[in-house]
C-alpha positions as CSV (number, residue, x, y, z in Angstrom):
1,X,20.2,5.9,8.5
2,X,16.8,5.1,6.6
3,X,15.7,1.5,6.3
4,X,17.2,0.4,9.4
5,X,16.9,-3.3,10.5
6,X,15.5,-2.4,14.1
7,X,12.7,-0.6,12.5
8,X,11.6,-3.6,10.4
9,X,12.2,-5.9,13.2
10,X,9.7,-3.8,15.4
11,X,7.2,-3.8,12.7
12,X,7.4,-7.5,11.8
13,X,6.8,-8.2,15.4
14,X,3.7,-6.4,15.0
15,X,2.9,-8.6,12.0
16,X,4.0,-11.8,13.3
17,X,3.3,-13.6,9.8
18,X,5.9,-11.5,8.0
19,X,8.8,-13.6,9.1
20,X,7.2,-16.8,8.0
21,X,6.0,-15.3,4.8
22,X,9.7,-14.2,4.0
23,X,11.1,-17.9,4.3
24,X,8.3,-18.9,1.8
25,X,9.3,-16.5,-0.9
26,X,11.3,-17.6,-3.9
27,X,15.1,-17.2,-3.4
28,X,15.4,-13.9,-5.5
29,X,12.2,-12.3,-3.4
30,X,13.7,-13.5,-0.2
31,X,17.2,-12.0,-1.0
32,X,15.7,-8.9,-1.9
33,X,13.2,-8.6,1.1
34,X,15.7,-9.2,3.6
35,X,18.2,-7.0,2.4
36,X,15.8,-4.3,1.9
37,X,14.8,-4.8,5.7
38,X,18.5,-4.6,6.6
39,X,19.4,-1.7,4.2
40,X,22.1,-3.8,2.5
41,X,20.8,-3.4,-1.0
42,X,23.1,-1.9,-3.5
43,X,21.2,1.6,-3.4
44,X,23.5,4.4,-4.5
45,X,23.9,5.6,-0.7
46,X,25.4,2.2,0.1
47,X,27.5,2.1,-3.0
48,X,28.9,5.6,-1.8
49,X,29.4,4.1,1.7
50,X,31.1,1.2,0.3
51,X,33.2,3.7,-1.9
52,X,32.0,2.2,-5.1
53,X,30.2,5.4,-6.6
54,X,28.4,8.3,-5.5
55,X,25.0,8.4,-3.6
56,X,23.0,10.3,-6.6
57,X,19.8,8.7,-7.9
58,X,20.0,8.1,-11.5
59,X,16.4,9.1,-11.9
60,X,15.9,12.2,-10.2
61,X,19.7,13.2,-9.2
62,X,18.6,13.3,-5.5
63,X,20.2,11.1,-2.8
64,X,19.1,7.6,-3.2
65,X,18.3,5.6,-0.1
66,X,16.2,2.5,0.2
67,X,13.2,4.7,1.2
68,X,13.9,6.9,-1.7
69,X,13.9,4.0,-4.2
70,X,10.8,2.5,-2.6
71,X,8.6,5.3,-2.1
72,X,9.7,8.8,-2.4
73,X,11.8,9.5,-5.7
74,X,9.8,12.1,-7.5
75,X,10.6,10.8,-11.0
76,X,9.2,7.3,-10.1
77,X,6.2,9.2,-8.4
78,X,5.6,11.3,-11.6
79,X,6.0,8.1,-13.8
80,X,3.3,6.3,-11.6
81,X,5.7,3.5,-10.5
82,X,4.5,3.8,-6.8
83,X,0.8,4.3,-8.1
84,X,1.1,1.0,-10.1
85,X,2.0,-0.8,-6.7
86,X,-0.7,0.9,-4.9
87,X,-3.3,-0.1,-7.4
88,X,-2.3,-3.5,-7.8
89,X,-2.7,-3.9,-3.8
90,X,-5.9,-2.1,-3.7
91,X,-7.4,-4.2,-6.2
92,X,-6.4,-7.3,-4.5
93,X,-7.9,-6.1,-1.2
94,X,-11.2,-5.2,-3.1
95,X,-11.2,-8.7,-4.7
96,X,-11.4,-10.3,-1.2
97,X,-13.8,-7.8,0.2
98,X,-16.4,-8.1,-2.5
99,X,-16.6,-11.7,-1.6
100,X,-17.1,-11.2,2.1
101,X,-20.6,-12.2,3.5
102,X,-21.1,-8.5,4.7
103,X,-20.0,-6.4,1.8
104,X,-20.9,-8.7,-1.3
105,X,-24.3,-7.2,-1.4
106,X,-23.2,-3.5,-0.8
107,X,-22.5,-0.8,-3.6
108,X,-18.9,-0.1,-4.2
109,X,-17.2,3.1,-5.4
110,X,-13.5,3.0,-6.0
111,X,-10.6,4.8,-7.8
112,X,-10.3,2.4,-10.6
113,X,-7.3,3.2,-12.7
114,X,-9.0,2.0,-15.9
115,X,-11.7,4.7,-15.7
116,X,-11.0,8.1,-17.2
117,X,-13.1,9.7,-14.7
118,X,-13.0,9.9,-11.0
119,X,-16.2,8.5,-9.1
120,X,-18.9,10.8,-7.7
121,X,-19.3,10.7,-4.2
122,X,-22.6,9.5,-2.8
123,X,-25.0,12.0,-1.8
124,X,-24.6,11.3,2.0
125,X,-21.2,12.9,1.9
126,X,-20.6,16.7,1.3
127,X,-19.4,18.2,-1.7
128,X,-15.6,17.6,-1.9
129,X,-12.6,17.2,-3.9
130,X,-11.5,14.4,-1.8
131,X,-11.9,10.8,-3.0
132,X,-11.2,7.9,-0.8
133,X,-9.5,4.8,-2.5
134,X,-12.9,2.9,-2.1
135,X,-16.4,3.3,-0.6
136,X,-18.6,0.4,0.4
137,X,-22.2,1.4,1.4
138,X,-25.6,0.0,1.9
139,X,-28.4,2.4,1.3
140,X,-31.1,0.4,2.9
141,X,-29.3,0.3,6.4
142,X,-27.6,3.6,5.9
143,X,-24.2,2.0,6.6
144,X,-20.8,2.9,4.9
145,X,-17.1,1.9,4.8
146,X,-14.4,4.4,3.7
147,X,-11.2,2.6,2.8
148,X,-7.9,4.5,2.2
149,X,-4.7,2.7,1.3
150,X,-1.1,3.7,1.8
151,X,1.5,1.5,0.1
152,X,4.6,3.2,0.8
153,X,7.5,2.4,3.3
154,X,7.0,0.9,6.4
155,X,8.9,3.6,8.3
156,X,6.1,6.0,7.5
157,X,3.1,3.8,8.6
158,X,2.2,6.0,11.6
159,X,2.4,9.4,9.8
160,X,0.6,8.2,6.9
161,X,-2.0,6.9,8.9
162,X,-2.7,10.1,10.8
163,X,-2.6,11.9,7.7
164,X,-5.3,9.9,6.0
165,X,-7.5,9.9,9.2
166,X,-7.4,13.7,9.3
167,X,-7.9,14.1,5.4
168,X,-11.3,12.1,5.4
169,X,-12.3,13.2,8.9
170,X,-14.9,15.8,7.4
171,X,-16.7,13.3,5.2
172,X,-17.1,10.7,8.0
173,X,-18.3,13.2,10.4
174,X,-20.8,14.5,7.8
175,X,-22.1,11.2,7.0
176,X,-22.5,10.2,10.7
177,X,-24.3,13.5,11.5
178,X,-26.8,12.8,8.7
179,X,-28.0,9.3,10.0
180,X,-25.3,7.2,8.5
181,X,-23.1,4.6,10.4
182,X,-19.9,5.5,8.5
183,X,-16.5,3.9,9.3
184,X,-13.1,4.6,8.0
185,X,-10.3,2.1,7.6
186,X,-6.9,3.7,6.8
187,X,-4.8,0.7,6.1
188,X,-1.2,0.3,5.2
189,X,0.8,-2.3,3.0
190,X,4.5,-1.9,3.1
191,X,6.8,-1.9,0.2
192,X,8.6,-4.9,1.9
193,X,5.4,-6.7,2.6
194,X,4.7,-5.8,6.3
195,X,0.9,-5.1,6.8
196,X,-0.5,-2.7,9.5
197,X,-3.1,-3.8,12.2
198,X,-6.0,-1.7,10.7
199,X,-5.9,-4.0,7.7
200,X,-6.5,-7.0,9.7
201,X,-9.5,-5.1,11.5
202,X,-10.9,-4.2,8.0
203,X,-10.9,-7.9,7.0
204,X,-12.4,-9.0,10.4
205,X,-15.0,-6.0,10.0
206,X,-16.1,-7.5,6.7
207,X,-16.3,-11.0,8.4
208,X,-14.2,-12.8,6.1
209,X,-13.2,-16.2,7.5
210,X,-9.9,-17.0,9.1
211,X,-8.8,-18.8,5.9
212,X,-9.6,-16.0,3.6
213,X,-7.9,-13.5,6.1
214,X,-4.7,-15.3,5.8
215,X,-5.0,-15.9,2.2
216,X,-5.4,-12.2,1.6
217,X,-2.8,-11.2,3.9
218,X,-0.2,-13.6,2.2
219,X,-1.4,-12.3,-1.4
220,X,-0.9,-8.7,-0.3
221,X,2.5,-9.3,0.9
222,X,3.6,-11.0,-2.2
223,X,2.0,-8.5,-4.4
224,X,3.9,-5.7,-2.5
225,X,7.2,-7.3,-2.6
226,X,7.1,-8.4,-6.3
227,X,5.9,-5.1,-7.3
228,X,8.7,-3.4,-5.4
229,X,11.1,-5.7,-7.0
230,X,10.1,-6.4,-10.7
231,X,6.5,-6.1,-11.6
232,X,6.6,-2.2,-10.5
233,X,10.3,-1.8,-11.0
234,X,11.1,0.6,-8.4
235,X,14.2,-1.3,-7.5
236,X,15.1,-3.8,-10.2
237,X,15.0,-1.1,-12.8
238,X,16.0,1.9,-10.5
239,X,18.2,3.0,-13.2
240,X,15.9,3.0,-16.0
241,X,14.4,6.6,-16.7
242,X,11.3,5.0,-18.8
243,X,8.3,3.5,-17.3
244,X,4.9,3.0,-18.8
245,X,2.0,1.1,-17.3
246,X,4.2,-1.2,-15.4
247,X,6.6,-1.6,-18.2
248,X,10.2,-0.5,-18.4
């Protein structure tokens, strides 16, 4: 069964603030995230199990599970429902990092959804079609940070992390072999608000204060959960075939 409670319990133990955050949510979000963690939301597979209807996704006609709804329905993917959540989370991460004592004076390139063209890789990287979500770099000291965000389901954190590390390994190795100190941070923010350990490492590397780290983590959880529930309607409007720029 996907979305098992035990999986989320293990993940929340790694992110000890998650339970405290959940209790502080508005009642409708609390109900959503607790049921999403325990796989007791009225997704089609549960409705079929409860003998109410079949397990077919109304969007793609595949089998609809909680993981399917939150992160893998191909129709939702093509309509940028998941991208909208990802971009909202990424923008919040960058809003904190650009104010950090380390990175505030560095140059920033990122996959800005408002831009009509992809950014151009800095010259210390090889020619490549790969574009990380964000790159901070300091040409004077030859330092760079590559950030790649995954904003899917918590069950897939480990696989996603390994995949992203491998994807950009060539870029990192090339820069380091040419005199740069380039570090990669592959970070994960789950659809139910669980955060991965590498995200905290990134915030600490940027030398954010403990207060700002807590504020950032709290904000990212709320954005992820709210996007999953309403603003990016992967669950609340899961039967609606239309989606445009965060609107159904």
